[in-house]
Short mmCIF file of N, CA, C and O in Angstrom, two decimals:
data_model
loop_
_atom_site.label_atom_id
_atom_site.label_comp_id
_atom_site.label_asym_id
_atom_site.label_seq_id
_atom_site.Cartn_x
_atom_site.Cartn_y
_atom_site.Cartn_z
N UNK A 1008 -33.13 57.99 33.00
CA UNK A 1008 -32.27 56.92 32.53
C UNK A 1008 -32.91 56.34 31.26
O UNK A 1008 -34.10 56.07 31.13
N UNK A 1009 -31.95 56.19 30.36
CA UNK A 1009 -32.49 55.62 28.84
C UNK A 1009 -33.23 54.10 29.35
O UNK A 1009 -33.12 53.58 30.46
N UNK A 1010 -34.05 53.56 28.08
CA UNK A 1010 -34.31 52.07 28.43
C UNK A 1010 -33.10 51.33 27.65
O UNK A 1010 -33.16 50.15 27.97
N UNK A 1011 -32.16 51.52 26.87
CA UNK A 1011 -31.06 50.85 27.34
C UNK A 1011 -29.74 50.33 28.21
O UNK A 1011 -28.91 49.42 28.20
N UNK A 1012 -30.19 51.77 29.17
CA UNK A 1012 -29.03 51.67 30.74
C UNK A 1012 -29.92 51.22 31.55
O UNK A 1012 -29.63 50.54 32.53
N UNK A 1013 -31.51 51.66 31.12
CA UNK A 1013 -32.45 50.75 32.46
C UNK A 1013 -31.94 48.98 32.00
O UNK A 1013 -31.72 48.19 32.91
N UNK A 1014 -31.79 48.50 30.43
CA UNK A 1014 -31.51 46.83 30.32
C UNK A 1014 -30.42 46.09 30.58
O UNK A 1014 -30.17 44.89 30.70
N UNK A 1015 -29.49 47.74 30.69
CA UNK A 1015 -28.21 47.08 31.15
C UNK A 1015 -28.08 46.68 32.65
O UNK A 1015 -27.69 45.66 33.21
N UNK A 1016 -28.64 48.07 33.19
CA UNK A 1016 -28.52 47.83 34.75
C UNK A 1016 -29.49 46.48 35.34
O UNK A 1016 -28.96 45.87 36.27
N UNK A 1017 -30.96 45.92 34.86
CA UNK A 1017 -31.21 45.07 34.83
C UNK A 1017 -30.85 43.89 34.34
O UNK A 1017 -31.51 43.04 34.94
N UNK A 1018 -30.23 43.44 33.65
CA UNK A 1018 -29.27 42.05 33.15
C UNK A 1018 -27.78 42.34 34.18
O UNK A 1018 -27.13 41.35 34.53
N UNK A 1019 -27.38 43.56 34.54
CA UNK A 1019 -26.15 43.59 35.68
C UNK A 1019 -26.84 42.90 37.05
O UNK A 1019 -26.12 42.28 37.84
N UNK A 1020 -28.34 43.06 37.28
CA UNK A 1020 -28.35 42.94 38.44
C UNK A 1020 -29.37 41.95 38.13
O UNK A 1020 -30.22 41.90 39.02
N UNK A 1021 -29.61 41.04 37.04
CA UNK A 1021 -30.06 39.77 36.44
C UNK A 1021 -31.50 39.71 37.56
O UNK A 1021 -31.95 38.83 38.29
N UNK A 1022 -31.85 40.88 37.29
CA UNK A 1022 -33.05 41.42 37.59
C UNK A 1022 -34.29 40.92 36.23
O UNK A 1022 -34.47 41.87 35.47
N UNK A 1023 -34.82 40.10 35.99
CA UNK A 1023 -35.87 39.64 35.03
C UNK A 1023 -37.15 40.34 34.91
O UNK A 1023 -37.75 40.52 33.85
N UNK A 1024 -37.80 40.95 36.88
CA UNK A 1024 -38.93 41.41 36.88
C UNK A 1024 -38.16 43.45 35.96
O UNK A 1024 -38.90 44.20 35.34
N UNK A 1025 -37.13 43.63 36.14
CA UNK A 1025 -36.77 45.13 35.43
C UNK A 1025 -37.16 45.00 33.97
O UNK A 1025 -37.74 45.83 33.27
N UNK A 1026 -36.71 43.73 33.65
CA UNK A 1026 -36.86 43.41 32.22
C UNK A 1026 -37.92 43.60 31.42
O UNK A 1026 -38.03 44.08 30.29
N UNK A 1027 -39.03 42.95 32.56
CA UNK A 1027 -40.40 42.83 32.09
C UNK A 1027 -41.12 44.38 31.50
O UNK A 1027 -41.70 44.58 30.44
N UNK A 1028 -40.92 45.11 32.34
CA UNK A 1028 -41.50 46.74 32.01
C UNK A 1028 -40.70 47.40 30.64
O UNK A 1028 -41.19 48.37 30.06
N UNK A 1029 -39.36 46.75 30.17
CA UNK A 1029 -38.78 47.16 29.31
C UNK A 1029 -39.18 46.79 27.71
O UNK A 1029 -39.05 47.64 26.83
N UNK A 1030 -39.65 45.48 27.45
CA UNK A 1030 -40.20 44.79 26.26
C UNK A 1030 -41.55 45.39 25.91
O UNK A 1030 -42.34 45.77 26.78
N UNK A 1031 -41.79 45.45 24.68
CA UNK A 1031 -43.22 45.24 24.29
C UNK A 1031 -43.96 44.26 24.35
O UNK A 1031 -43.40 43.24 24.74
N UNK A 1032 -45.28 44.15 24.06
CA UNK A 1032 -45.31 42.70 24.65
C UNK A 1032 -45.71 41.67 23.57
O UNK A 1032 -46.17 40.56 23.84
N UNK A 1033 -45.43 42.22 22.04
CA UNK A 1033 -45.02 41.57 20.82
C UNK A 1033 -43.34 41.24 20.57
O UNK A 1033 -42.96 40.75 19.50
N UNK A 1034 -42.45 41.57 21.65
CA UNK A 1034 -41.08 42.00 21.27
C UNK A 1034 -40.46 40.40 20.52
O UNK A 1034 -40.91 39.45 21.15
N UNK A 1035 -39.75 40.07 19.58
CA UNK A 1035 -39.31 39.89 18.65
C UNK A 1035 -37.82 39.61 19.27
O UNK A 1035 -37.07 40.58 19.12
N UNK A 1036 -37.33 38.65 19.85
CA UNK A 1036 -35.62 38.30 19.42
C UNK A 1036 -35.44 37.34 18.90
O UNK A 1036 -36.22 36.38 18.88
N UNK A 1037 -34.00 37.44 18.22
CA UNK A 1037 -33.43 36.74 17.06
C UNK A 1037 -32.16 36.01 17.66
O UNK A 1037 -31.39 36.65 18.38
N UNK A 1038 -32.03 35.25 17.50
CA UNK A 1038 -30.94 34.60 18.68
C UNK A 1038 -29.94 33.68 17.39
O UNK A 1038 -30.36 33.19 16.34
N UNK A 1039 -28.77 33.68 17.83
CA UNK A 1039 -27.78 33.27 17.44
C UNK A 1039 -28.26 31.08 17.21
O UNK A 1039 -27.82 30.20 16.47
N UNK A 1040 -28.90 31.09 17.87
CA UNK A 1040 -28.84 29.34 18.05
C UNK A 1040 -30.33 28.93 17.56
O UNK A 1040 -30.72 27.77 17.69
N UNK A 1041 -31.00 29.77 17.09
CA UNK A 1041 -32.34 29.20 16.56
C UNK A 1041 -32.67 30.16 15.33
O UNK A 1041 -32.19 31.29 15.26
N UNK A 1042 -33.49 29.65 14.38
CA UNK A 1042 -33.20 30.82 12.82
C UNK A 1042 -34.45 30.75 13.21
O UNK A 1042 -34.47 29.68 12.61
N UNK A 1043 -35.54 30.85 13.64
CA UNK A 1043 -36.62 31.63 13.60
C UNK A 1043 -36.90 32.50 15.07
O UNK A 1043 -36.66 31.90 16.12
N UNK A 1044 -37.38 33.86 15.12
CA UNK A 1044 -37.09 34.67 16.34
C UNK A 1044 -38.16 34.13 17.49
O UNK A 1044 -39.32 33.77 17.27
N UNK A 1045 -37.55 34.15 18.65
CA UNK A 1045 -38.44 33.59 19.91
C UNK A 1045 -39.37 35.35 20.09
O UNK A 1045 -39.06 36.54 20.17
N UNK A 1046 -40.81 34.34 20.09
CA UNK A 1046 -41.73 35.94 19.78
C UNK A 1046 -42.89 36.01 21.30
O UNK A 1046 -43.44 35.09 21.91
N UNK A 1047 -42.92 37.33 21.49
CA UNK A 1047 -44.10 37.36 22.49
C UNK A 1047 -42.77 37.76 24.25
O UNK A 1047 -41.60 37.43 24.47
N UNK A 1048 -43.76 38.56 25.05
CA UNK A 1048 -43.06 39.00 26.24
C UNK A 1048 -42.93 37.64 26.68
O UNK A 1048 -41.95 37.05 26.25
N UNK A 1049 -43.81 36.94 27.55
CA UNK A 1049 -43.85 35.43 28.32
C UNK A 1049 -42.35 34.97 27.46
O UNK A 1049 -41.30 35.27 28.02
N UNK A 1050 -42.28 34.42 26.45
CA UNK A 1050 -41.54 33.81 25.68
C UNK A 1050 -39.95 34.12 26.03
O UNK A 1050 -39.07 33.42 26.54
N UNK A 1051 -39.98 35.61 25.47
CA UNK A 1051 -38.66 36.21 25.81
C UNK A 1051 -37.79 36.52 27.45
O UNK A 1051 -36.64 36.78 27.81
N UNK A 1052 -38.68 36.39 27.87
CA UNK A 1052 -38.74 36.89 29.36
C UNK A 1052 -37.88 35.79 29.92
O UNK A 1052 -36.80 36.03 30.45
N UNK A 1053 -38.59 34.11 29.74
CA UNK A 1053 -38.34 32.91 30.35
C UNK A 1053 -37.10 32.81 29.51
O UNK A 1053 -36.13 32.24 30.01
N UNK A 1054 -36.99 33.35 28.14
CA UNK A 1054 -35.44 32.83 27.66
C UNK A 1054 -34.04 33.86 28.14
O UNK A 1054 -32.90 33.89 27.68
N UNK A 1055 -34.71 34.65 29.27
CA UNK A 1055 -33.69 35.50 29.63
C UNK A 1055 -33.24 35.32 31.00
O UNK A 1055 -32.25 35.80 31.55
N UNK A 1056 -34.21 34.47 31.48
CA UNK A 1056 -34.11 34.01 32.77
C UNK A 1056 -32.98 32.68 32.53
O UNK A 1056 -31.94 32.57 33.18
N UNK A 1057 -33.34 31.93 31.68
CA UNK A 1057 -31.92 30.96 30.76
C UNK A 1057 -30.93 31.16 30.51
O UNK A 1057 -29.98 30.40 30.74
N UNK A 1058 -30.87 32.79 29.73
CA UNK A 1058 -29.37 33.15 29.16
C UNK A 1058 -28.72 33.45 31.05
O UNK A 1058 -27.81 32.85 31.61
N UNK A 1059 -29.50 34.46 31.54
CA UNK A 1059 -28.93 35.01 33.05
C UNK A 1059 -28.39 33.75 33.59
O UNK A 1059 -27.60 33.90 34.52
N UNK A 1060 -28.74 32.11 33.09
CA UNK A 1060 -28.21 31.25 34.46
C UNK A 1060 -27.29 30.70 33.79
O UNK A 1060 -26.61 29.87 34.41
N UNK A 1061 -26.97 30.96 32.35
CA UNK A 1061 -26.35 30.31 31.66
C UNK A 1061 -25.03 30.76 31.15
O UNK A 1061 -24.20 29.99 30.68
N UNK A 1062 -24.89 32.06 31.27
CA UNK A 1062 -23.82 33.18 31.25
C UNK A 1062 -22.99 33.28 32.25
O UNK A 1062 -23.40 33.68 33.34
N UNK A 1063 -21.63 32.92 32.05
CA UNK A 1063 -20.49 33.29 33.17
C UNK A 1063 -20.04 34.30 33.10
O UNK A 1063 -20.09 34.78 31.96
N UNK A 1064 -19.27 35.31 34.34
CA UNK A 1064 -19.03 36.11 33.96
C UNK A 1064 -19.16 37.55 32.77
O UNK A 1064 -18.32 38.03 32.01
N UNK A 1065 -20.42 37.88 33.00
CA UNK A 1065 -21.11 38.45 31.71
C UNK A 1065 -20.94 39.65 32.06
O UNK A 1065 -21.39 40.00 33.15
N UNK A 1066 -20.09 40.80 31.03
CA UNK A 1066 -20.28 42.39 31.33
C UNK A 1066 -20.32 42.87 30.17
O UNK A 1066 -19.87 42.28 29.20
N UNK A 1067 -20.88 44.03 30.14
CA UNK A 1067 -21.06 44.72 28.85
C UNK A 1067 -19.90 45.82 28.83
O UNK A 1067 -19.83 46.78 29.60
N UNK A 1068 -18.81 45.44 27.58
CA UNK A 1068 -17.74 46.12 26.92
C UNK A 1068 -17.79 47.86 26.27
O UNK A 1068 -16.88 48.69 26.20
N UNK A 1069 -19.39 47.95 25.81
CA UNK A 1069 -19.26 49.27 24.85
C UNK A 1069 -20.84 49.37 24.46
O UNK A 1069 -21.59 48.40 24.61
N UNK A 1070 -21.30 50.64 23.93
CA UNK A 1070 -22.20 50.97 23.75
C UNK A 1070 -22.25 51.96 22.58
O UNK A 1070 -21.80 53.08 22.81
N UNK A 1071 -22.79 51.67 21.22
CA UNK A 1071 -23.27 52.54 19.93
C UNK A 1071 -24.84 53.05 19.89
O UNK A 1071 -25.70 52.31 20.37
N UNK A 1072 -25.11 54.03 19.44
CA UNK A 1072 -26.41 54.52 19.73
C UNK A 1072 -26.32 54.77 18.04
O UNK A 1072 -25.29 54.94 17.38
N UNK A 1073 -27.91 54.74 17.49
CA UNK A 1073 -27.75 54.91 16.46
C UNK A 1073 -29.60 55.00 15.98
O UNK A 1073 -30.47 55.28 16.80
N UNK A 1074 -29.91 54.65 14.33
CA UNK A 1074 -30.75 53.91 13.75
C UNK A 1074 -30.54 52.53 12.95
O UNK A 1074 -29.52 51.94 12.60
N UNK A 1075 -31.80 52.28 12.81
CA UNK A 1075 -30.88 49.97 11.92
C UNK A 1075 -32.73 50.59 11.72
O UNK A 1075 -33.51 51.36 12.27
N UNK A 1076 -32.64 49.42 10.27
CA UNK A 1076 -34.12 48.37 10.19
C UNK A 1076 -33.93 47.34 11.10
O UNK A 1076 -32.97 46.75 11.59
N UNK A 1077 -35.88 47.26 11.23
CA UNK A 1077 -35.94 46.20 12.32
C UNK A 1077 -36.16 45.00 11.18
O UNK A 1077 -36.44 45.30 10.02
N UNK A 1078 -36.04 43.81 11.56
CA UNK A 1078 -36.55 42.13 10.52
C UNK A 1078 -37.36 42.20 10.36
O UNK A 1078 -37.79 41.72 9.31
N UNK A 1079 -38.39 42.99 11.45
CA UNK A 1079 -39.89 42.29 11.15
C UNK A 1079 -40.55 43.33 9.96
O UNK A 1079 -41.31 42.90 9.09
N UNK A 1080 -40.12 44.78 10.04
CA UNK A 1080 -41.11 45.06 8.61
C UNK A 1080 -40.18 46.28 7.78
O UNK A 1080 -40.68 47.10 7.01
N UNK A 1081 -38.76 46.21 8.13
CA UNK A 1081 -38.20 46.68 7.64
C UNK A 1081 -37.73 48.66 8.41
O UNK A 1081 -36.70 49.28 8.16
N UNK A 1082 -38.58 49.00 9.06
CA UNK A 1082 -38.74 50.28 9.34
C UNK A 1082 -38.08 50.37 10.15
O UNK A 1082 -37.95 49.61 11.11
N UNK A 1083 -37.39 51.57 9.83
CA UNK A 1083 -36.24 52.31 10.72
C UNK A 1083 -36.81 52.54 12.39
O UNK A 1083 -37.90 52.85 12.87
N UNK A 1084 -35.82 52.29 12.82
CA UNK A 1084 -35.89 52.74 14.51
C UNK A 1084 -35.07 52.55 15.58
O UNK A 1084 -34.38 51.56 15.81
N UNK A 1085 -35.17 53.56 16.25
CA UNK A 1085 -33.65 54.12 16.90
C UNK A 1085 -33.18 52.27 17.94
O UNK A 1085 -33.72 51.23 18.33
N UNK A 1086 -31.70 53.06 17.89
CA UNK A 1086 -31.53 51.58 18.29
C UNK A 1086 -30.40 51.52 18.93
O UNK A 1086 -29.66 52.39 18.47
N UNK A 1087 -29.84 50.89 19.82
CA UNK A 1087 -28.66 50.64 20.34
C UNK A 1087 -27.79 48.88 20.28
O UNK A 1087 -28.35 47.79 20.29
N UNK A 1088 -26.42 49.16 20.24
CA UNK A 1088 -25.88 48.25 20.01
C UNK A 1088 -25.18 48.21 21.46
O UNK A 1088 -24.67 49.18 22.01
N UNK A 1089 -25.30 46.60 22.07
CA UNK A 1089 -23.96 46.99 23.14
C UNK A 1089 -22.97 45.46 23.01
O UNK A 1089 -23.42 44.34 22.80
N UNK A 1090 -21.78 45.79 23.18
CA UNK A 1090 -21.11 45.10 22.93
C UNK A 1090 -20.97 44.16 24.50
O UNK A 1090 -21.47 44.49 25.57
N UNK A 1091 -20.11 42.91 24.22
CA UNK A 1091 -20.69 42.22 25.61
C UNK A 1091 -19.77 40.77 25.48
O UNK A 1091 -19.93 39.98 24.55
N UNK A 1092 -18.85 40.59 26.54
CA UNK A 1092 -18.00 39.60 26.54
C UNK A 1092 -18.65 38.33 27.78
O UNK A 1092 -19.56 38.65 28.54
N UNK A 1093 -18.02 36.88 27.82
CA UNK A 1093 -19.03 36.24 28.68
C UNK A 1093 -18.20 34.89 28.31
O UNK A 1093 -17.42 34.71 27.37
N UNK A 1094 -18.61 33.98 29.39
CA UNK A 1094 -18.42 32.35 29.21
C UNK A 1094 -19.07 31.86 29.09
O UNK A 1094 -19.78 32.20 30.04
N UNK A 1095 -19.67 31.02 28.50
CA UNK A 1095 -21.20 30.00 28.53
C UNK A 1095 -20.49 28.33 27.71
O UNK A 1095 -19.81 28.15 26.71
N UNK A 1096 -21.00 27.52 28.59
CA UNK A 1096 -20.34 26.57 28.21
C UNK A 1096 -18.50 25.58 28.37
O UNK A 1096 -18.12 24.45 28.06
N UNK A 1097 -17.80 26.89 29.06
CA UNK A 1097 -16.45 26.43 29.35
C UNK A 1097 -15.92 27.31 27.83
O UNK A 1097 -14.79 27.15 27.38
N UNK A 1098 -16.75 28.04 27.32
CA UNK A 1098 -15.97 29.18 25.99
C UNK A 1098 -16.08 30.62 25.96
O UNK A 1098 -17.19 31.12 26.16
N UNK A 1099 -15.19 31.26 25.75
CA UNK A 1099 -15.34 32.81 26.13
C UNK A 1099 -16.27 33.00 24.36
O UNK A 1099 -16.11 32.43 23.28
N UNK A 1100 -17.19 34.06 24.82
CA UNK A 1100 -17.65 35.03 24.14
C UNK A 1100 -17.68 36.07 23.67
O UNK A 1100 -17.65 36.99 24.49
N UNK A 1101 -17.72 36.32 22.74
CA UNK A 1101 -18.04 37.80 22.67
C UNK A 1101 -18.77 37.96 21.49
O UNK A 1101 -18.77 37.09 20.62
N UNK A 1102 -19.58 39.32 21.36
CA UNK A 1102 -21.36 39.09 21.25
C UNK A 1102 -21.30 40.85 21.24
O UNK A 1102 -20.39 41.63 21.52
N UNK A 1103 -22.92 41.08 20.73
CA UNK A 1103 -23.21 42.24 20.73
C UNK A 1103 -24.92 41.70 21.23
O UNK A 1103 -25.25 40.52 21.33
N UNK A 1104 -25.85 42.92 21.49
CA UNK A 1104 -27.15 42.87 21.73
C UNK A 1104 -27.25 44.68 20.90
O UNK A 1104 -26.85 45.82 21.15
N UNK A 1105 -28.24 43.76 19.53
CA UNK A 1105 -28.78 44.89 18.97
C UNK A 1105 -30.27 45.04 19.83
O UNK A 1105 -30.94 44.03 20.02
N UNK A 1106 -30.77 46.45 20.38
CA UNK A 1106 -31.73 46.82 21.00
C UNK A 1106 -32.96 47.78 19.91
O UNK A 1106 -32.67 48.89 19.46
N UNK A 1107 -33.93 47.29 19.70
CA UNK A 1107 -34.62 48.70 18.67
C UNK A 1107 -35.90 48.56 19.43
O UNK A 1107 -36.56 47.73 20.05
N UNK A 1108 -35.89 50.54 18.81
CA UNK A 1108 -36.81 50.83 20.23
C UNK A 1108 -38.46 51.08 19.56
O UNK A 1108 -38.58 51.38 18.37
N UNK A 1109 -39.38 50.97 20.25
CA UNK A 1109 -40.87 51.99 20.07
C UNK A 1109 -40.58 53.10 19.95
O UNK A 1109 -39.49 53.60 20.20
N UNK A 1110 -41.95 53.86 19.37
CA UNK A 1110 -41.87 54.96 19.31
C UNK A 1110 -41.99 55.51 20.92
O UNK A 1110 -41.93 56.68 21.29
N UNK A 1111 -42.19 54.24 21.82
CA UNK A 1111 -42.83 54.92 23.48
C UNK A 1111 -41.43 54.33 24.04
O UNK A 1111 -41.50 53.95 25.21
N UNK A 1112 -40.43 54.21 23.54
CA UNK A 1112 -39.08 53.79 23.77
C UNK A 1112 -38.45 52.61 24.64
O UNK A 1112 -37.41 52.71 25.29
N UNK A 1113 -39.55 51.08 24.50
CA UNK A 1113 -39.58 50.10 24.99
C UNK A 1113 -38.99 49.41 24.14
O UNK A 1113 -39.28 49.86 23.03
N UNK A 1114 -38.00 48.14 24.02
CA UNK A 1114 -37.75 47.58 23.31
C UNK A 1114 -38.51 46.59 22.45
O UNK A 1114 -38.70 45.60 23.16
N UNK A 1115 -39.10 46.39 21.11
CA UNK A 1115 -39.85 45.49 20.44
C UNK A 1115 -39.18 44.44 19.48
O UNK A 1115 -39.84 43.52 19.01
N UNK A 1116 -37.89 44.62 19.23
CA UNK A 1116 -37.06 43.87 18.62
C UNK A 1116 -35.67 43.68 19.31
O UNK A 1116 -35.25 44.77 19.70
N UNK A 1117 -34.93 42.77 19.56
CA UNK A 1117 -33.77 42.22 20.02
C UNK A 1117 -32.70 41.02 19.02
O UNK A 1117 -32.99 39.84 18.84
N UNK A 1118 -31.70 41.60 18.60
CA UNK A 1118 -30.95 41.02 17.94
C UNK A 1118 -29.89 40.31 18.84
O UNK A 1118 -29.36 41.07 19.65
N UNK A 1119 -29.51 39.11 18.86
CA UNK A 1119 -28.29 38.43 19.54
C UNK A 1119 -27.01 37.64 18.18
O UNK A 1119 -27.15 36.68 17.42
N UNK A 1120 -25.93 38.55 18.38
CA UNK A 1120 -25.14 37.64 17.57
C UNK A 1120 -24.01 36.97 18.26
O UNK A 1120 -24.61 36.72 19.31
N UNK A 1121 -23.24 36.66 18.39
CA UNK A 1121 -22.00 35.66 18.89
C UNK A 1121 -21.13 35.08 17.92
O UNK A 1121 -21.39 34.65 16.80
N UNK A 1122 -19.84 35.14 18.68
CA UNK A 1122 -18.82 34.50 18.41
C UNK A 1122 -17.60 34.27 19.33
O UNK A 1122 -17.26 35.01 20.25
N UNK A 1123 -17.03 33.20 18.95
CA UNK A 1123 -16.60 31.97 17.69
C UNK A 1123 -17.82 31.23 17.70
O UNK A 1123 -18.55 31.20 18.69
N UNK A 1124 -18.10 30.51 16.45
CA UNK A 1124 -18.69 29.17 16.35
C UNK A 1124 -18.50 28.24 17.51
O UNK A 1124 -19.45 28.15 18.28
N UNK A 1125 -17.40 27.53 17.75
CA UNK A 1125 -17.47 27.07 18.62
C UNK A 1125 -18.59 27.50 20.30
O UNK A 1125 -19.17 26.74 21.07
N UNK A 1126 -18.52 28.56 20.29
CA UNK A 1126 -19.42 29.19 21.49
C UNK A 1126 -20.83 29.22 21.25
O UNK A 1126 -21.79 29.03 21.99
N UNK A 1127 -20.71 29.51 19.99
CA UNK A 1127 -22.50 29.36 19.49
C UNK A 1127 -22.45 28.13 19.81
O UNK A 1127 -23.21 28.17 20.78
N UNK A 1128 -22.09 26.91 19.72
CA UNK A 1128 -22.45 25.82 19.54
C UNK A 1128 -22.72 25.68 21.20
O UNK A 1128 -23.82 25.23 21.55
N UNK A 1129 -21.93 25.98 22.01
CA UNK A 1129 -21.63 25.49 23.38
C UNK A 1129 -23.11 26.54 24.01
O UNK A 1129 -23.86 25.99 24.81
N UNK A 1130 -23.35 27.71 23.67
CA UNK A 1130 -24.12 28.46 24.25
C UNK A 1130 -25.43 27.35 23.73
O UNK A 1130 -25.94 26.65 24.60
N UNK A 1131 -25.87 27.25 22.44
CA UNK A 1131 -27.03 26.36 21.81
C UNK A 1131 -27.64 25.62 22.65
O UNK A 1131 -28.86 25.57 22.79
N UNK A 1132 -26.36 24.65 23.62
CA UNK A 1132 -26.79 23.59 23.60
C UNK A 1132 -27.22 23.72 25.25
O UNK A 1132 -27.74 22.78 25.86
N UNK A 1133 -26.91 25.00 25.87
CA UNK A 1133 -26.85 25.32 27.23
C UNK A 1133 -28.55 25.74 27.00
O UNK A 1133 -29.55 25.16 27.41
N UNK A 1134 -28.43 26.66 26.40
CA UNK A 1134 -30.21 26.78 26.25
C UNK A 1134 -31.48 26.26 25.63
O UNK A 1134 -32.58 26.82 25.66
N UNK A 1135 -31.18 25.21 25.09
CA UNK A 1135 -31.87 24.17 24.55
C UNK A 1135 -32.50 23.60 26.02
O UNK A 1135 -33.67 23.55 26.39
N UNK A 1136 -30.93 23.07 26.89
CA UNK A 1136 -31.16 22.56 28.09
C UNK A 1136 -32.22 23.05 29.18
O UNK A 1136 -33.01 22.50 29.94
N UNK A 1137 -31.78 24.51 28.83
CA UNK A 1137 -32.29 25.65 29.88
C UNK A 1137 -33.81 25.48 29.50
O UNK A 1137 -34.59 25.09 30.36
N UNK A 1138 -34.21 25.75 28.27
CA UNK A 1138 -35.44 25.81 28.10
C UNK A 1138 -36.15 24.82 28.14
O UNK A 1138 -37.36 24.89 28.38
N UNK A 1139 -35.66 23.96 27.97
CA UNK A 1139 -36.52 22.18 28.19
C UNK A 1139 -36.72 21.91 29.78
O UNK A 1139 -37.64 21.25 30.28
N UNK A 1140 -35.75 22.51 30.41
CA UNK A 1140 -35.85 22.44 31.79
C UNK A 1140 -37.15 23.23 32.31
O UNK A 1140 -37.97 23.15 33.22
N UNK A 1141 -36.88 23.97 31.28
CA UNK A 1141 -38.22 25.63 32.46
C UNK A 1141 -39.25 25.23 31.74
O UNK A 1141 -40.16 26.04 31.91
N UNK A 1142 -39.71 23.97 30.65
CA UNK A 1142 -40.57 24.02 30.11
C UNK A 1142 -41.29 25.16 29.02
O UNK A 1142 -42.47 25.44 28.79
N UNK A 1143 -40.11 25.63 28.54
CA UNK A 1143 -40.45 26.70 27.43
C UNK A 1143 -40.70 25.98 26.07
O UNK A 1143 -41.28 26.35 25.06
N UNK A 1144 -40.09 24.91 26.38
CA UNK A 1144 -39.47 24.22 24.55
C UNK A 1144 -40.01 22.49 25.00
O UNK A 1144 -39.88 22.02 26.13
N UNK A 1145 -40.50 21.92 24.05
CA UNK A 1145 -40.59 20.34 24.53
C UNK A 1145 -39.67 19.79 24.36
O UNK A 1145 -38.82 20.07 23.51
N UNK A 1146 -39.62 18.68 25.32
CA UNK A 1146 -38.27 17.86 25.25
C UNK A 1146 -38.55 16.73 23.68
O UNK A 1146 -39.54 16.08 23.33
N UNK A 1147 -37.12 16.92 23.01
CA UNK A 1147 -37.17 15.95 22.15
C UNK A 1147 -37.72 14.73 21.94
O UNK A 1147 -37.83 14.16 23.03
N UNK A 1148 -38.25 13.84 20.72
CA UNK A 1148 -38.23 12.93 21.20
C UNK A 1148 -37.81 12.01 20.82
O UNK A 1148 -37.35 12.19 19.69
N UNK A 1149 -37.63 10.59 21.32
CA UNK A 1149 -36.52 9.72 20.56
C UNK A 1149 -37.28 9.06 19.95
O UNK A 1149 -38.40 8.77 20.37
N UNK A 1150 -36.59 8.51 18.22
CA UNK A 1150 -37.39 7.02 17.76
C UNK A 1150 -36.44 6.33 17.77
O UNK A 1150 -36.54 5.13 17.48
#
């Protein structure tokens, strides 16, 4: 089984410990609601345990196999796209997950895009929550 049907079948069965064996443990995602990428396994791991509680109805639509540059240094590497519909927030989604692989075929980079705006906004604010909750992110503070 590829490690992108092993990430699918693990996010189907919102399995986190499947997840873990799948990342590098520098892996790199880029998320629709924050412009700098959440970096490091620990990191990514706990923000997937967020998206999994935060996602309604989540299935994956379609699957492209291909090559892309990765952000971080430009270099080609094989990669998969899967397409992916969902509720988060009381707004339907729809989204892709760019996947790029190692040369040992683990994922080290993760792209998240979304749309409408409106959903980015509603998803944002679900995992802001999520992560302040699990203690990934500090809670704001007021002056």
């Amino acid at each position: 089984m590829t490690t992108a049907a092993r990430f699918r079948a693990a996010v189907d069965n919102r399995d986190l410990a499947a997840l873990e064996d799948l990342f590098t443990d520098d892996i790199r995602l880029y998320s629709p609601v924050k412009f700098t990428p959440f970096e490091g396994k620990p990191m990514v791991l706990g923000l997937f345990g967020v998206l999994l509680r935060t996602f309604e109805n989540f299935r994956y639509i379609g699957r492209h196999d291909g090559t892309a540059e990765t952000s971080a240094d430009g270099s080609a590497s094989s990669s998969v796209v899967l397409l992916f519909r969902a509720v988060a927030g009381g707004k339907d989604i729809h989204g892709i997950d760019l996947l790029h692989f190692d040369d040992a075929g683990r994922i080290k980079e993760f792209t998240v895009m979304v749309r409408p705006q409106s959903a980015v906004h509603a998803l944002g604010e679900a995992v802001l929550a999520g992560l302040i909750a699990d203690g990934l992110l500090p809670a704001p503070v007021d002056r």
